[in-house]
């Protein structure tokens, strides 16, 4: 198969893909759909593409964003240090979220 219209397509998360396919025309979208069906066959991805294809049929135009450059991912998940000093104070949760229905709340 020729090169896909979105570089590194297989590594794109769904949220990123949702925005990037907006720059594709119908032919490029069909190419990606065909590739997806033959490879991962992910239902959420295919549904996203079907919706976009319907939008194109209804007159939507491809956006003029640049979809060939993938931004660098910096940092990593997490990184917020937790300690006893930053933890929430222990307490008894409210019963059904209404005050005064938990008579011993906060008492030990």
mmCIF file with all atom_site columns, C-alpha atoms in Angstrom:
data_model
loop_
_atom_site.group_PDB
_atom_site.id
_atom_site.type_symbol
_atom_site.label_atom_id
_atom_site.label_alt_id
_atom_site.label_comp_id
_atom_site.label_asym_id
_atom_site.label_entity_id
_atom_site.label_seq_id
_atom_site.pdbx_PDB_ins_code
_atom_site.Cartn_x
_atom_site.Cartn_y
_atom_site.Cartn_z
_atom_site.occupancy
_atom_site.B_iso_or_equiv
_atom_site.pdbx_formal_charge
_atom_site.auth_seq_id
_atom_site.auth_comp_id
_atom_site.auth_asym_id
_atom_site.auth_atom_id
_atom_site.pdbx_PDB_model_num
ATOM 1   C CA . UNK A 1 1   ? 0.000   0.000  0.000  1.00 0.00 ? 1   UNK A CA 1
ATOM 2   C CA . UNK A 1 2   ? 1.229   3.495  -0.680 1.00 0.00 ? 2   UNK A CA 1
ATOM 3   C CA . UNK A 1 3   ? 2.139   5.824  2.155  1.00 0.00 ? 3   UNK A CA 1
ATOM 4   C CA . UNK A 1 4   ? -0.769  6.772  4.393  1.00 0.00 ? 4   UNK A CA 1
ATOM 5   C CA . UNK A 1 5   ? -2.041  10.375 4.346  1.00 0.00 ? 5   UNK A CA 1
ATOM 6   C CA . UNK A 1 6   ? -1.294  10.769 8.080  1.00 0.00 ? 6   UNK A CA 1
ATOM 7   C CA . UNK A 1 7   ? 2.290   10.112 9.155  1.00 0.00 ? 7   UNK A CA 1
ATOM 8   C CA . UNK A 1 8   ? 2.681   7.615  12.006 1.00 0.00 ? 8   UNK A CA 1
ATOM 9   C CA . UNK A 1 9   ? -1.040  6.847  11.794 1.00 0.00 ? 9   UNK A CA 1
ATOM 10  C CA . UNK A 1 10  ? -0.761  3.637  13.829 1.00 0.00 ? 10  UNK A CA 1
ATOM 11  C CA . UNK A 1 11  ? 0.616   5.531  16.853 1.00 0.00 ? 11  UNK A CA 1
ATOM 12  C CA . UNK A 1 12  ? -1.995  8.299  16.913 1.00 0.00 ? 12  UNK A CA 1
ATOM 13  C CA . UNK A 1 13  ? -4.408  8.262  19.863 1.00 0.00 ? 13  UNK A CA 1
ATOM 14  C CA . UNK A 1 14  ? -8.107  8.529  19.052 1.00 0.00 ? 14  UNK A CA 1
ATOM 15  C CA . UNK A 1 15  ? -8.383  12.142 20.260 1.00 0.00 ? 15  UNK A CA 1
ATOM 16  C CA . UNK A 1 16  ? -5.523  13.247 18.032 1.00 0.00 ? 16  UNK A CA 1
ATOM 17  C CA . UNK A 1 17  ? -6.844  11.262 15.098 1.00 0.00 ? 17  UNK A CA 1
ATOM 18  C CA . UNK A 1 18  ? -10.244 12.929 15.480 1.00 0.00 ? 18  UNK A CA 1
ATOM 19  C CA . UNK A 1 19  ? -8.674  16.320 14.788 1.00 0.00 ? 19  UNK A CA 1
ATOM 20  C CA . UNK A 1 20  ? -6.208  15.211 12.135 1.00 0.00 ? 20  UNK A CA 1
ATOM 21  C CA . UNK A 1 21  ? -8.733  13.505 9.870  1.00 0.00 ? 21  UNK A CA 1
ATOM 22  C CA . UNK A 1 22  ? -10.530 16.842 9.493  1.00 0.00 ? 22  UNK A CA 1
ATOM 23  C CA . UNK A 1 23  ? -7.787  17.922 7.093  1.00 0.00 ? 23  UNK A CA 1
ATOM 24  C CA . UNK A 1 24  ? -8.287  14.900 4.797  1.00 0.00 ? 24  UNK A CA 1
ATOM 25  C CA . UNK A 1 25  ? -10.378 14.803 1.670  1.00 0.00 ? 25  UNK A CA 1
ATOM 26  C CA . UNK A 1 26  ? -12.710 11.887 0.934  1.00 0.00 ? 26  UNK A CA 1
ATOM 27  C CA . UNK A 1 27  ? -10.131 9.922  -1.062 1.00 0.00 ? 27  UNK A CA 1
ATOM 28  C CA . UNK A 1 28  ? -7.552  10.162 1.726  1.00 0.00 ? 28  UNK A CA 1
ATOM 29  C CA . UNK A 1 29  ? -10.179 9.212  4.289  1.00 0.00 ? 29  UNK A CA 1
ATOM 30  C CA . UNK A 1 30  ? -11.158 6.166  2.218  1.00 0.00 ? 30  UNK A CA 1
ATOM 31  C CA . UNK A 1 31  ? -7.496  5.158  2.084  1.00 0.00 ? 31  UNK A CA 1
ATOM 32  C CA . UNK A 1 32  ? -7.229  5.321  5.886  1.00 0.00 ? 32  UNK A CA 1
ATOM 33  C CA . UNK A 1 33  ? -10.514 3.445  6.360  1.00 0.00 ? 33  UNK A CA 1
ATOM 34  C CA . UNK A 1 34  ? -9.336  0.674  4.081  1.00 0.00 ? 34  UNK A CA 1
ATOM 35  C CA . UNK A 1 35  ? -6.031  0.444  5.948  1.00 0.00 ? 35  UNK A CA 1
ATOM 36  C CA . UNK A 1 36  ? -7.818  0.374  9.322  1.00 0.00 ? 36  UNK A CA 1
ATOM 37  C CA . UNK A 1 37  ? -10.201 -2.375 8.192  1.00 0.00 ? 37  UNK A CA 1
ATOM 38  C CA . UNK A 1 38  ? -7.299  -4.554 7.037  1.00 0.00 ? 38  UNK A CA 1
ATOM 39  C CA . UNK A 1 39  ? -5.108  -3.983 10.078 1.00 0.00 ? 39  UNK A CA 1
ATOM 40  C CA . UNK A 1 40  ? -6.386  -3.036 13.544 1.00 0.00 ? 40  UNK A CA 1
ATOM 41  C CA . UNK A 1 41  ? -10.112 -2.860 12.653 1.00 0.00 ? 41  UNK A CA 1
ATOM 42  C CA . UNK A 1 42  ? -10.845 -0.652 15.699 1.00 0.00 ? 42  UNK A CA 1
ATOM 43  C CA . UNK A 1 43  ? -14.543 0.118  15.957 1.00 0.00 ? 43  UNK A CA 1
ATOM 44  C CA . UNK A 1 44  ? -14.155 3.597  17.559 1.00 0.00 ? 44  UNK A CA 1
ATOM 45  C CA . UNK A 1 45  ? -11.690 4.631  14.851 1.00 0.00 ? 45  UNK A CA 1
ATOM 46  C CA . UNK A 1 46  ? -13.898 3.346  12.034 1.00 0.00 ? 46  UNK A CA 1
ATOM 47  C CA . UNK A 1 47  ? -16.951 5.055  13.518 1.00 0.00 ? 47  UNK A CA 1
ATOM 48  C CA . UNK A 1 48  ? -15.018 8.315  13.761 1.00 0.00 ? 48  UNK A CA 1
ATOM 49  C CA . UNK A 1 49  ? -14.062 8.023  10.095 1.00 0.00 ? 49  UNK A CA 1
ATOM 50  C CA . UNK A 1 50  ? -17.611 7.137  9.037  1.00 0.00 ? 50  UNK A CA 1
ATOM 51  C CA . UNK A 1 51  ? -18.944 10.235 10.803 1.00 0.00 ? 51  UNK A CA 1
ATOM 52  C CA . UNK A 1 52  ? -16.325 12.421 9.113  1.00 0.00 ? 52  UNK A CA 1
ATOM 53  C CA . UNK A 1 53  ? -17.101 10.885 5.733  1.00 0.00 ? 53  UNK A CA 1
ATOM 54  C CA . UNK A 1 54  ? -20.794 11.676 6.254  1.00 0.00 ? 54  UNK A CA 1
ATOM 55  C CA . UNK A 1 55  ? -19.859 15.260 7.109  1.00 0.00 ? 55  UNK A CA 1
ATOM 56  C CA . UNK A 1 56  ? -17.912 15.505 3.838  1.00 0.00 ? 56  UNK A CA 1
ATOM 57  C CA . UNK A 1 57  ? -20.918 14.141 1.925  1.00 0.00 ? 57  UNK A CA 1
ATOM 58  C CA . UNK A 1 58  ? -23.070 16.814 3.588  1.00 0.00 ? 58  UNK A CA 1
ATOM 59  C CA . UNK A 1 59  ? -20.791 19.586 2.327  1.00 0.00 ? 59  UNK A CA 1
ATOM 60  C CA . UNK A 1 60  ? -18.068 19.919 4.948  1.00 0.00 ? 60  UNK A CA 1
ATOM 61  C CA . UNK A 1 61  ? -14.688 20.927 3.570  1.00 0.00 ? 61  UNK A CA 1
ATOM 62  C CA . UNK A 1 62  ? -11.309 19.600 4.719  1.00 0.00 ? 62  UNK A CA 1
ATOM 63  C CA . UNK A 1 63  ? -9.645  21.995 7.143  1.00 0.00 ? 63  UNK A CA 1
ATOM 64  C CA . UNK A 1 64  ? -6.446  23.672 6.091  1.00 0.00 ? 64  UNK A CA 1
ATOM 65  C CA . UNK A 1 65  ? -4.415  22.493 9.070  1.00 0.00 ? 65  UNK A CA 1
ATOM 66  C CA . UNK A 1 66  ? -1.027  20.917 8.582  1.00 0.00 ? 66  UNK A CA 1
ATOM 67  C CA . UNK A 1 67  ? -1.338  17.219 9.406  1.00 0.00 ? 67  UNK A CA 1
ATOM 68  C CA . UNK A 1 68  ? 2.091   16.066 8.340  1.00 0.00 ? 68  UNK A CA 1
ATOM 69  C CA . UNK A 1 69  ? 4.004   17.439 11.322 1.00 0.00 ? 69  UNK A CA 1
ATOM 70  C CA . UNK A 1 70  ? 3.545   15.592 14.570 1.00 0.00 ? 70  UNK A CA 1
ATOM 71  C CA . UNK A 1 71  ? 4.372   17.631 17.665 1.00 0.00 ? 71  UNK A CA 1
ATOM 72  C CA . UNK A 1 72  ? 6.920   16.244 20.070 1.00 0.00 ? 72  UNK A CA 1
ATOM 73  C CA . UNK A 1 73  ? 5.587   14.783 23.287 1.00 0.00 ? 73  UNK A CA 1
ATOM 74  C CA . UNK A 1 74  ? 7.497   16.109 26.234 1.00 0.00 ? 74  UNK A CA 1
ATOM 75  C CA . UNK A 1 75  ? 7.467   15.040 29.813 1.00 0.00 ? 75  UNK A CA 1
ATOM 76  C CA . UNK A 1 76  ? 5.702   12.032 31.182 1.00 0.00 ? 76  UNK A CA 1
ATOM 77  C CA . UNK A 1 77  ? 2.478   11.175 32.932 1.00 0.00 ? 77  UNK A CA 1
ATOM 78  C CA . UNK A 1 78  ? 2.261   11.848 36.623 1.00 0.00 ? 78  UNK A CA 1
ATOM 79  C CA . UNK A 1 79  ? 5.049   13.643 38.330 1.00 0.00 ? 79  UNK A CA 1
ATOM 80  C CA . UNK A 1 80  ? 2.955   15.107 41.138 1.00 0.00 ? 80  UNK A CA 1
ATOM 81  C CA . UNK A 1 81  ? 4.703   14.111 44.346 1.00 0.00 ? 81  UNK A CA 1
ATOM 82  C CA . UNK A 1 82  ? 2.372   12.834 47.040 1.00 0.00 ? 82  UNK A CA 1
ATOM 83  C CA . UNK A 1 83  ? 3.286   12.933 50.696 1.00 0.00 ? 83  UNK A CA 1
ATOM 84  C CA . UNK A 1 84  ? 1.598   12.955 54.099 1.00 0.00 ? 84  UNK A CA 1
ATOM 85  C CA . UNK A 1 85  ? 1.852   16.759 54.084 1.00 0.00 ? 85  UNK A CA 1
ATOM 86  C CA . UNK A 1 86  ? -0.080  17.080 50.814 1.00 0.00 ? 86  UNK A CA 1
ATOM 87  C CA . UNK A 1 87  ? -2.660  14.323 51.439 1.00 0.00 ? 87  UNK A CA 1
ATOM 88  C CA . UNK A 1 88  ? -6.257  15.168 52.318 1.00 0.00 ? 88  UNK A CA 1
ATOM 89  C CA . UNK A 1 89  ? -7.279  14.894 55.941 1.00 0.00 ? 89  UNK A CA 1
ATOM 90  C CA . UNK A 1 90  ? -9.095  11.637 56.733 1.00 0.00 ? 90  UNK A CA 1
ATOM 91  C CA . UNK A 1 91  ? -12.808 11.987 57.498 1.00 0.00 ? 91  UNK A CA 1
ATOM 92  C CA . UNK A 1 92  ? -16.068 10.111 57.282 1.00 0.00 ? 92  UNK A CA 1
ATOM 93  C CA . UNK A 1 93  ? -17.917 10.848 54.029 1.00 0.00 ? 93  UNK A CA 1
ATOM 94  C CA . UNK A 1 94  ? -21.382 12.339 54.259 1.00 0.00 ? 94  UNK A CA 1
ATOM 95  C CA . UNK A 1 95  ? -24.210 9.849  53.977 1.00 0.00 ? 95  UNK A CA 1
ATOM 96  C CA . UNK A 1 96  ? -25.884 10.638 50.632 1.00 0.00 ? 96  UNK A CA 1
ATOM 97  C CA . UNK A 1 97  ? -24.050 13.943 50.621 1.00 0.00 ? 97  UNK A CA 1
ATOM 98  C CA . UNK A 1 98  ? -26.358 15.623 53.166 1.00 0.00 ? 98  UNK A CA 1
ATOM 99  C CA . UNK A 1 99  ? -24.953 17.321 56.261 1.00 0.00 ? 99  UNK A CA 1
ATOM 100 C CA . UNK A 1 100 ? -26.152 16.297 59.735 1.00 0.00 ? 100 UNK A CA 1
ATOM 101 C CA . UNK A 1 101 ? -27.182 12.803 58.594 1.00 0.00 ? 101 UNK A CA 1
ATOM 102 C CA . UNK A 1 102 ? -23.901 11.317 59.750 1.00 0.00 ? 102 UNK A CA 1
ATOM 103 C CA . UNK A 1 103 ? -24.003 12.064 63.492 1.00 0.00 ? 103 UNK A CA 1
ATOM 104 C CA . UNK A 1 104 ? -20.410 11.111 64.331 1.00 0.00 ? 104 UNK A CA 1
ATOM 105 C CA . UNK A 1 105 ? -18.785 12.589 61.260 1.00 0.00 ? 105 UNK A CA 1
ATOM 106 C CA . UNK A 1 106 ? -15.309 13.815 62.032 1.00 0.00 ? 106 UNK A CA 1
ATOM 107 C CA . UNK A 1 107 ? -15.473 12.656 65.676 1.00 0.00 ? 107 UNK A CA 1
ATOM 108 C CA . UNK A 1 108 ? -13.331 9.863  66.927 1.00 0.00 ? 108 UNK A CA 1
#
